Short mmCIF file of C-alpha atoms in Angstrom, two decimals:
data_model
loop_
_atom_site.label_atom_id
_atom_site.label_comp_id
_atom_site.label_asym_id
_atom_site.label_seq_id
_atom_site.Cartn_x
_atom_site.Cartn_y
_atom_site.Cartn_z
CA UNK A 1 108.27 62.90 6.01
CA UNK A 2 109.53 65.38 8.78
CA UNK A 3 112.98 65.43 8.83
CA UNK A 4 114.25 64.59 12.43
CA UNK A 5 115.26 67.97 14.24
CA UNK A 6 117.50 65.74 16.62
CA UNK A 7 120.14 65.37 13.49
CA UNK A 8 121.47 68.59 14.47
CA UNK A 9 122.25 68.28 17.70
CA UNK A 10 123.94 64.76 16.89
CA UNK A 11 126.30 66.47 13.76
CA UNK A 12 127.45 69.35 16.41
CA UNK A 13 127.90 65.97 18.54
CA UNK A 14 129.64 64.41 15.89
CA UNK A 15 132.02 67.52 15.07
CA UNK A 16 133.17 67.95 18.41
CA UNK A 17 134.48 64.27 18.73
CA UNK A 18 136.03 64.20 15.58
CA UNK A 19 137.97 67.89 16.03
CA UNK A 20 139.29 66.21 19.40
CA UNK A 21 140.53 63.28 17.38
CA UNK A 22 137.83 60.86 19.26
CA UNK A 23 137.07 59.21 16.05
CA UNK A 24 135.24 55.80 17.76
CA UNK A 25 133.02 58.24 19.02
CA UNK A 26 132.33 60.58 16.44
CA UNK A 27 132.08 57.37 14.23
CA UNK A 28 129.33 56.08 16.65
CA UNK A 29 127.41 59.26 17.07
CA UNK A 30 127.69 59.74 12.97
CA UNK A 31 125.88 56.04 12.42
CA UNK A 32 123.17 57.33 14.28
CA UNK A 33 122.62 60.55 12.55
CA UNK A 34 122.76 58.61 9.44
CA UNK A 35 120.42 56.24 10.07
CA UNK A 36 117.80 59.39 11.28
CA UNK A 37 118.65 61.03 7.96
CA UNK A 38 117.32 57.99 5.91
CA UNK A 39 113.68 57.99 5.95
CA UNK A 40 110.87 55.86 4.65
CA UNK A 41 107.92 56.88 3.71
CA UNK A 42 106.78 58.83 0.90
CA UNK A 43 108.55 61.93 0.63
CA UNK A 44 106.84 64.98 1.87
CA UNK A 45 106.86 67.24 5.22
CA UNK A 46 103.80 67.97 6.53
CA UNK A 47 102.04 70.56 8.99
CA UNK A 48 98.52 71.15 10.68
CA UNK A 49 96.54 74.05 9.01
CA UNK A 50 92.95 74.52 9.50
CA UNK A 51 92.83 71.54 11.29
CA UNK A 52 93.78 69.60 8.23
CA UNK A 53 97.50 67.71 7.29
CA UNK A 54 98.84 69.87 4.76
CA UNK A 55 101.61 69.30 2.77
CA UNK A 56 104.44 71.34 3.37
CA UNK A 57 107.16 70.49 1.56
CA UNK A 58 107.68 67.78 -1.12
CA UNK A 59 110.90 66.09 -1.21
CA UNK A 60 112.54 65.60 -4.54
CA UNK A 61 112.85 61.95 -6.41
CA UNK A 62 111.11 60.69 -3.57
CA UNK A 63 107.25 58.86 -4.21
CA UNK A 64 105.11 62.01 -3.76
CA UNK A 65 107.02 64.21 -5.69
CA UNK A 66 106.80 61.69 -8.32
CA UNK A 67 103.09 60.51 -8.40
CA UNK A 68 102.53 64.74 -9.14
CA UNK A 69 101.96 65.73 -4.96
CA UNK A 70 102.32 69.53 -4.54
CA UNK A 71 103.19 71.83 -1.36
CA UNK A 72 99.78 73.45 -0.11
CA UNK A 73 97.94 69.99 -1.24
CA UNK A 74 95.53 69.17 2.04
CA UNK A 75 95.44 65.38 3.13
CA UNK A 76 91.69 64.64 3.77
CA UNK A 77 91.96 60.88 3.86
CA UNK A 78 94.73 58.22 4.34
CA UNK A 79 93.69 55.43 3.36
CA UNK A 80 89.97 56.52 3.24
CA UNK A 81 89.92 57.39 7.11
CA UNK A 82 89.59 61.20 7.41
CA UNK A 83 92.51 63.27 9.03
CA UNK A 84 90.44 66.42 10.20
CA UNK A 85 91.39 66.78 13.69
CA UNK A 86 93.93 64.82 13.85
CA UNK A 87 97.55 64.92 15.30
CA UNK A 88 100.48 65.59 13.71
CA UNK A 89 102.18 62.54 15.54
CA UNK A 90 99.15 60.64 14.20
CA UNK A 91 99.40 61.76 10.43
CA UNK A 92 103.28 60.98 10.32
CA UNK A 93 103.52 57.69 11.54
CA UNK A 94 100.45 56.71 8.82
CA UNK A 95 102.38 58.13 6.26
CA UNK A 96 105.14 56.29 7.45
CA UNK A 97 105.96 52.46 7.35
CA UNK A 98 107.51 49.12 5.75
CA UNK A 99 109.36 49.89 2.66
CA UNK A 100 107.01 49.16 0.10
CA UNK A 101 103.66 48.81 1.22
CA UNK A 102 101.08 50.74 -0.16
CA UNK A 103 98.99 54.08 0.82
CA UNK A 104 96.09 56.02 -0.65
CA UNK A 105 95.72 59.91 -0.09
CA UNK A 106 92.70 61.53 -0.67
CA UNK A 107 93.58 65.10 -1.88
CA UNK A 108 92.06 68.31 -1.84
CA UNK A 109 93.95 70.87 -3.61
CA UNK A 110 92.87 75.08 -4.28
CA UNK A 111 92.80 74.82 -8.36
CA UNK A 112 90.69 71.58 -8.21
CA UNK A 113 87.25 71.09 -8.10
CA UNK A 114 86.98 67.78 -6.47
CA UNK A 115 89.11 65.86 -4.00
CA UNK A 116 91.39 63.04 -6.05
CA UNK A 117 93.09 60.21 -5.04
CA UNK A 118 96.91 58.91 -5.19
CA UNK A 119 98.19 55.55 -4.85
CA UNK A 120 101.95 55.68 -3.33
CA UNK A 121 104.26 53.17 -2.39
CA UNK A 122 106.38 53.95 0.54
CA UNK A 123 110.38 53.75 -0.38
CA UNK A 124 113.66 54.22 1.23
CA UNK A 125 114.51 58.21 0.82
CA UNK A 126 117.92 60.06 1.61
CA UNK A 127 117.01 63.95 1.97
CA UNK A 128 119.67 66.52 0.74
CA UNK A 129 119.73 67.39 4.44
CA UNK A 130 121.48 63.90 5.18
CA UNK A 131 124.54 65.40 3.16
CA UNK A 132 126.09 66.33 6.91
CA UNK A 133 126.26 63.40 8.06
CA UNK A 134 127.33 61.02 5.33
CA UNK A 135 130.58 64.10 5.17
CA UNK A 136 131.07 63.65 8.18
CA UNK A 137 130.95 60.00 8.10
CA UNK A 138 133.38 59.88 5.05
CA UNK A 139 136.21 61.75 7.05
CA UNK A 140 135.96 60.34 9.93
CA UNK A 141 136.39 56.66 8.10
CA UNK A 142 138.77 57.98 5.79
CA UNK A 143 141.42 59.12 9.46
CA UNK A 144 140.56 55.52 10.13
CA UNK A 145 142.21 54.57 7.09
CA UNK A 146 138.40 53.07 6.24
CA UNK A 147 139.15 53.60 2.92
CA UNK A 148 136.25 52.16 1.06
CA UNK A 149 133.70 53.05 3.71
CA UNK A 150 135.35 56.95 3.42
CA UNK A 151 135.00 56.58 -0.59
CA UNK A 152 131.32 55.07 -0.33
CA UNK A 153 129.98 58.12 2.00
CA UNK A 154 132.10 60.73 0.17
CA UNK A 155 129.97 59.70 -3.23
CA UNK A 156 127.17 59.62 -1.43
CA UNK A 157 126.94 63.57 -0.06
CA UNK A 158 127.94 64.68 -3.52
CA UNK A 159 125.50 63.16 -5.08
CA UNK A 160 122.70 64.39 -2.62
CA UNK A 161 124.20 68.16 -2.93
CA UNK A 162 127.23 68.34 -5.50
CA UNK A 163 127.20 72.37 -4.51
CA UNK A 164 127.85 71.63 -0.65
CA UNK A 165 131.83 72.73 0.04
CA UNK A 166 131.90 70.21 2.63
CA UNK A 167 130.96 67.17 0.08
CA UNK A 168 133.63 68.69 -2.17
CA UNK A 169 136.28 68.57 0.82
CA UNK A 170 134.87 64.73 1.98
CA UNK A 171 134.96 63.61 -2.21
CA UNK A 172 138.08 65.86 -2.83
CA UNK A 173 139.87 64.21 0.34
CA UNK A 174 139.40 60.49 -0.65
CA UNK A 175 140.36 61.41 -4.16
CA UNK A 176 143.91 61.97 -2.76
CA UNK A 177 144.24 59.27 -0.75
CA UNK A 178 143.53 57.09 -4.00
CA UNK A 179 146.22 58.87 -5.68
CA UNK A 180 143.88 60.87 -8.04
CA UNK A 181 145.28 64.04 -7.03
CA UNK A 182 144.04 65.65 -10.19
CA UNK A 183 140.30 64.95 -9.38
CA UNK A 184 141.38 65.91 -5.92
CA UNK A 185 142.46 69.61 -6.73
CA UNK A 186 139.74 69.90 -9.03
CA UNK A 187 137.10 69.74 -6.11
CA UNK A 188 139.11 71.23 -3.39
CA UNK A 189 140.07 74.10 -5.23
CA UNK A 190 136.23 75.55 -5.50
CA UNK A 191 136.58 75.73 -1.93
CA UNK A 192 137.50 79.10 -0.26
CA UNK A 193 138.32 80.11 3.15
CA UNK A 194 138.36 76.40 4.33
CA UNK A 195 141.76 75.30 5.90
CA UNK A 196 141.33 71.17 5.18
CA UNK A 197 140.56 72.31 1.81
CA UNK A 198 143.36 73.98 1.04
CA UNK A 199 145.72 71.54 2.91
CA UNK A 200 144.31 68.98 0.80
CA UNK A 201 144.82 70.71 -2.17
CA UNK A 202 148.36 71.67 -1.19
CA UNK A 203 149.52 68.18 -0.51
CA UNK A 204 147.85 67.19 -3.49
CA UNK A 205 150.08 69.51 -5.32
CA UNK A 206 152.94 68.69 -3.42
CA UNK A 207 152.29 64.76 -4.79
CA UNK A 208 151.99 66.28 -8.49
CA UNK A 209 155.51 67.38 -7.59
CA UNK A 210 155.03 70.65 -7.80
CA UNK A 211 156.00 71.88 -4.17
CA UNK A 212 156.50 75.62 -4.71
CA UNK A 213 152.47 75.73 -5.40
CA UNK A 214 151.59 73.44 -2.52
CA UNK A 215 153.96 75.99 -0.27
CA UNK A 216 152.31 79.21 -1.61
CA UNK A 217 148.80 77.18 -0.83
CA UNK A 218 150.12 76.50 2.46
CA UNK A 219 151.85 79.55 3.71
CA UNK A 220 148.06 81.65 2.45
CA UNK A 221 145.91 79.93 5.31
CA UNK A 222 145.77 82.06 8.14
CA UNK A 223 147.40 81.15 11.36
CA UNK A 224 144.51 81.37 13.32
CA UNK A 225 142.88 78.61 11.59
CA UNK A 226 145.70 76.10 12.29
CA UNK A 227 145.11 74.71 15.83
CA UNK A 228 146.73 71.35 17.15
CA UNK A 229 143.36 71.05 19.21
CA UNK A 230 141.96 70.40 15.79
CA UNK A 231 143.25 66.87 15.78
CA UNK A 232 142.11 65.76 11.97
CA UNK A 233 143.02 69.28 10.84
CA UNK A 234 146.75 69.17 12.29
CA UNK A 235 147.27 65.84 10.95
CA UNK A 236 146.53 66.77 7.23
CA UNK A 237 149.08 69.55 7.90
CA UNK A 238 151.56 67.18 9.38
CA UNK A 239 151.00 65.26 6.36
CA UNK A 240 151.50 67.91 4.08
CA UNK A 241 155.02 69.23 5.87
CA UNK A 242 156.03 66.07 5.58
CA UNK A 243 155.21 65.88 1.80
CA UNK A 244 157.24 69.49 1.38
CA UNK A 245 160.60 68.20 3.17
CA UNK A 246 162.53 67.83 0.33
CA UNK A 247 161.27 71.54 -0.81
CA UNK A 248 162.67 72.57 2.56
CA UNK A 249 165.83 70.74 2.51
CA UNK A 250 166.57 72.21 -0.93
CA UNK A 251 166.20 75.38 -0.08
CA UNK A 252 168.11 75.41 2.98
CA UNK A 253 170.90 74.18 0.65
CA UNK A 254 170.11 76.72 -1.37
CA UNK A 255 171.02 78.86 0.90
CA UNK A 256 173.89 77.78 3.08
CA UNK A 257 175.50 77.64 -0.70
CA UNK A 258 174.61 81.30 -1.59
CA UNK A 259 175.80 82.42 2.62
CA UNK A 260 179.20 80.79 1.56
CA UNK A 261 179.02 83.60 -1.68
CA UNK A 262 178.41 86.00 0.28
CA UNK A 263 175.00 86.80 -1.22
CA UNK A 264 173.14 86.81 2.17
CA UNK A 265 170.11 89.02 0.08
CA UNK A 266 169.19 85.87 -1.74
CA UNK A 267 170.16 83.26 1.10
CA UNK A 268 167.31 84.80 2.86
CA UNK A 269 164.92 84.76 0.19
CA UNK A 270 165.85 81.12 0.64
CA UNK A 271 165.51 80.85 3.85
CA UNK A 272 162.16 82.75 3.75
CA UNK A 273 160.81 80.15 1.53
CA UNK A 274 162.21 77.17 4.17
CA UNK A 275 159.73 79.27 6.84
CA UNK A 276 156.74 78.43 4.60
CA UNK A 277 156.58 75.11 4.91
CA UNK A 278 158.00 74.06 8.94
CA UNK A 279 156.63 73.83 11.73
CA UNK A 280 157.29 75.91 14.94
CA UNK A 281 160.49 74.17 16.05
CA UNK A 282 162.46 74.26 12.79
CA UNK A 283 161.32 77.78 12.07
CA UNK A 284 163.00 78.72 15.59
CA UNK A 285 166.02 77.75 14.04
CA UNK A 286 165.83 79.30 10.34
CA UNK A 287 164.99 82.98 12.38
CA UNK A 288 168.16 82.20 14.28
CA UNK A 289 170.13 82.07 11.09
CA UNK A 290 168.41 84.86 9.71
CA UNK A 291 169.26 86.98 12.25
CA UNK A 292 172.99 85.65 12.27
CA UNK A 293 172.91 87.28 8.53
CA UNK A 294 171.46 90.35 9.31
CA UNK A 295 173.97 90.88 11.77
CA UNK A 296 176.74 90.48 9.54
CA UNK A 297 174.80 92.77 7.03
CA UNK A 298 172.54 95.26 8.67
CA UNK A 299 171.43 97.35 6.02
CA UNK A 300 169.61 94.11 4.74
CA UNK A 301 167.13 95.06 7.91
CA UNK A 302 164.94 97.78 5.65
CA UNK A 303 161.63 96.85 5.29
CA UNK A 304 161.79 96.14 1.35
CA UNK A 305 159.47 98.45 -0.53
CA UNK A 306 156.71 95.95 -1.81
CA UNK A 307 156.37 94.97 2.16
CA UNK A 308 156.41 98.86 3.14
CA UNK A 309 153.29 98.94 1.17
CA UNK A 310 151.27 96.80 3.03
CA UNK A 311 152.81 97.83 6.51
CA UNK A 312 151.55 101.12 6.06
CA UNK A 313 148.13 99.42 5.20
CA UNK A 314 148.72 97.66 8.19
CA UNK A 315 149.35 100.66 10.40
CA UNK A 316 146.23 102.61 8.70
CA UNK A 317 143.53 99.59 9.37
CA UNK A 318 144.88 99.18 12.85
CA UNK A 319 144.53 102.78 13.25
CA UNK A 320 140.75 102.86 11.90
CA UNK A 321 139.89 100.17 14.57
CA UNK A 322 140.19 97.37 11.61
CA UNK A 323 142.08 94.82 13.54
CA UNK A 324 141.42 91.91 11.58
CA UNK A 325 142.20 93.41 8.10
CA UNK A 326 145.55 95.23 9.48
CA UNK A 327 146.50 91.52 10.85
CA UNK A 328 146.42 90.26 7.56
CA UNK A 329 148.27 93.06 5.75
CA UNK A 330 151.17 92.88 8.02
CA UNK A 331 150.85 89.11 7.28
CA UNK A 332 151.29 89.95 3.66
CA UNK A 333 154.40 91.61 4.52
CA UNK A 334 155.64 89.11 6.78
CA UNK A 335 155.13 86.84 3.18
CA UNK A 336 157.37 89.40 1.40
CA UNK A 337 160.11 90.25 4.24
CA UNK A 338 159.87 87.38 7.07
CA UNK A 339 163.16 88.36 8.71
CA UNK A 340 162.08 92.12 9.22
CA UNK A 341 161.97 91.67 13.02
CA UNK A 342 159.69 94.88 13.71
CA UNK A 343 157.25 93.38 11.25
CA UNK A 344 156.78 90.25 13.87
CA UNK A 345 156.12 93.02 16.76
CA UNK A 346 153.14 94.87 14.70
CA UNK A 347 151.44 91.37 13.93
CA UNK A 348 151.72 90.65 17.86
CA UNK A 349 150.09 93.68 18.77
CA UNK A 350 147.59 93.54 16.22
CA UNK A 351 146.84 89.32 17.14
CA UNK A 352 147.02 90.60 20.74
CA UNK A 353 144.28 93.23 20.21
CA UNK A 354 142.05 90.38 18.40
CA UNK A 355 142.98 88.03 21.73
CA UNK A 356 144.50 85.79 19.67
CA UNK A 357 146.67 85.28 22.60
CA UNK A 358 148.48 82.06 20.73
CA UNK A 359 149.44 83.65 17.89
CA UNK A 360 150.44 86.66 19.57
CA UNK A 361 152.71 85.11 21.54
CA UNK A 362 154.23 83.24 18.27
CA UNK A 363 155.06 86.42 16.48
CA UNK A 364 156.71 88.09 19.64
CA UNK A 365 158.96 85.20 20.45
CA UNK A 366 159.52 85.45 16.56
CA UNK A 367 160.77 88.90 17.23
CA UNK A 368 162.79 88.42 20.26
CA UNK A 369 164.57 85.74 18.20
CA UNK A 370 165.31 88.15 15.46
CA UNK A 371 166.32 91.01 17.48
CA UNK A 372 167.47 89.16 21.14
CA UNK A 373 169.07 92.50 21.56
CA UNK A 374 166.04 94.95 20.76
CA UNK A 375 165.81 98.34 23.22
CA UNK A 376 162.09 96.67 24.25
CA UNK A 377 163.00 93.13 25.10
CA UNK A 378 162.47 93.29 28.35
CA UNK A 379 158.89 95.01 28.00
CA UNK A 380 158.36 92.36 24.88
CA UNK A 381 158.76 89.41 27.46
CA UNK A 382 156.60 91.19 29.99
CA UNK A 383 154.15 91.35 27.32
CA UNK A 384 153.89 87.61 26.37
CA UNK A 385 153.65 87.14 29.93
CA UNK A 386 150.51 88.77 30.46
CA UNK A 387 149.12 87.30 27.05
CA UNK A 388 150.29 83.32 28.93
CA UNK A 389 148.29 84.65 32.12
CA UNK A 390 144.75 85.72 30.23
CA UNK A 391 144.99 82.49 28.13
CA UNK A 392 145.56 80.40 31.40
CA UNK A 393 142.32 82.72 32.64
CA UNK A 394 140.84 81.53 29.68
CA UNK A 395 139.77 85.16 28.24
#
């Protein structure tokens, strides 16, 4: 049967309610698209050539693909009244109907001498292409705290397409919530470049007890893929933070113990690791710290060599026009050095020059914090300024 084309519009529906946390909506809208992705019938897509149904595609496990029915086959009769001429409205609702009633296709195919007939009985088929929406479904019960409904749906899309990312993410996601947090990193850990993913798998860590991998998980998504206006998204982080407190806590003990030493080298190594796993407000107040040790010990302010490295990349890719790469080498660096305060200004720029006005703005008041004092404050405040007016404009 045709798959419906309106599925597609209702999934982008769908997504848009559930990023905005409207999850009564997206819920709503996601029945529907489910219920369009479940078709009866028997199983193949059809088209008009030559004024004949042909099949077009044959769906797999469903009636036709069993009972031998091949793409190119041409449909001369349907239950022995021809189908030359006819529409393609026509042809689809005949080969639709009642789950489990009965049809006979007359079939002509190329390699055959005669026409033959097939006897099908119409069933209840899921396509691969419903895989969307029962995902979709699955996490949108699941920040419901549908639990069983989220578990049902997950299984579901994995076992229509066990290679889809997003069916990983959906199965992965309930697995954690169970408490299976092995199964869970198992599946969310074949997903790349996917931020719920690798939340997931961080906090699923993080459960395991074994924080300092669920940081380094963390503290590798890029900021830019971390938005509050991504409701379900900053909600698994806020989950996750909460998970790491007591690998924060720790370390800021850490280092208040190794301050009191007088080994301020290591108490921000500590301190760096604390920035890896807050959120905007406490890190305000771990870069004021910082900066209270660097003032006390200046010569700690060189760039460390293994961070040189990749500023220079940095500076190189910026200068060759490659904005995006030199963002994420000075990022690297950042990872290495956080309390470097000139290494907060070159990721500004750089996020600046990519419009990435929020996180621009971020790294600069980052800087200011680190160096309140700096020669360029004043044009550094102008700066965010302007970046506050062309996100306001909305450029």
């Amino acid at each position: 049967m045709l798959f419906r084309s309106n599925v597609g519009y209702l999934l982008k529906l769908t997504r848009a309610y559930y990023r905005q946390g409207k999850y009564d909506d997206a819920l709503d809208v996601a029945d529907k698209s489910v219920k369009l992705s479940i078709l009866t019938g028997i199983g193949v897509n059809v088209q008009i050539t030559d004024n004949y149904p042909v099949i077009a595609s044959v769906i797999e496990s469903g009636p036709a693909k069993v009972a031998g029915i091949e793409a190119g086959d041409r449909i001369i009769k349907i239950d022995g009244k021809p189908t030359k001429r006819r529409k393609i409205e026509e042809v689809v609702s005949q080969l639709k109907g009642q789950e489990g009633t009965r049809l006979v296709l007359t079939i002509k195919r190329e390699k055959t001498r005669k026409p033959f007939e097939k006897t099908l009985a119409r069933e209840k088929i899921i396509p691969t292409e419903a895989t969307s929406a029962f995902v979709f479904r699955s996490l949108i019960q699941r920040h419901k705290g549908k639990a069983e409904g989220a578990l049902k749906d997950a299984e579901q899309a994995y076992s229509l397409d066990s290679s889809d990312e997003q069916a990983k993410v959906a199965l992965g996601a309930v697995n954690l919530d169970k408490g299976s947090h092995g199964e869970a990193i198992k599946l969310l850990s074949q997903v790349k470049d996917n931020a719920t993913a690798s939340l997931l798998e961080a906090t699923a860590h993080a459960k395991q007890g074994n924080t300092r991998k669920a940081a380094d998980i963390y503290s590798a998504i890029p900021d830019e893929k971390l938005s509050p206006n991504n409701v379900p998204l900053w909600s698994d982080r806020t989950a996750l933070l909460a998970e790491l407190k007591p690998f924060a806590a720790s370390k800021r003990e850490n280092a208040a113990r190794l301050r009191t030493q007088g080994k301020h080298r290591e108490a921000l190594s500590e301190l760096g690791d604390v920035l890896m796993v807050v959120d905007d407000a406490e890190s305000g107040e771990v870069y004021k710290t910082m900066a209270e040790i660097l003032r006390s010990e200046p010569q700690l302010a060189r760039v460390p060599e293994e961070a040189r490295k990749y500023t220079l990349r940095g500076e190189m890719m910026a200068g060759e026009g490659k904005i995006k790469e030199a963002a994420e080498q000075f990022r690297m660096a950042l990872n290495i050095a956080p309390y470097i305060a000139k290494l907060h200004f070159k990721t500004a720029i750089v996020y600046g020059e990519l419009q990435s006005y929020p996180q621009a703005i971020r790294y600069m008041n980052t800087y200011l914090l680190l160096a309140p004092e700096a020669p360029n404050a004043r044009a550094v405040k102008d700066q965010i300024y302007k970046w506050e007016f062309k996100m306001e404009k909305g450029e």
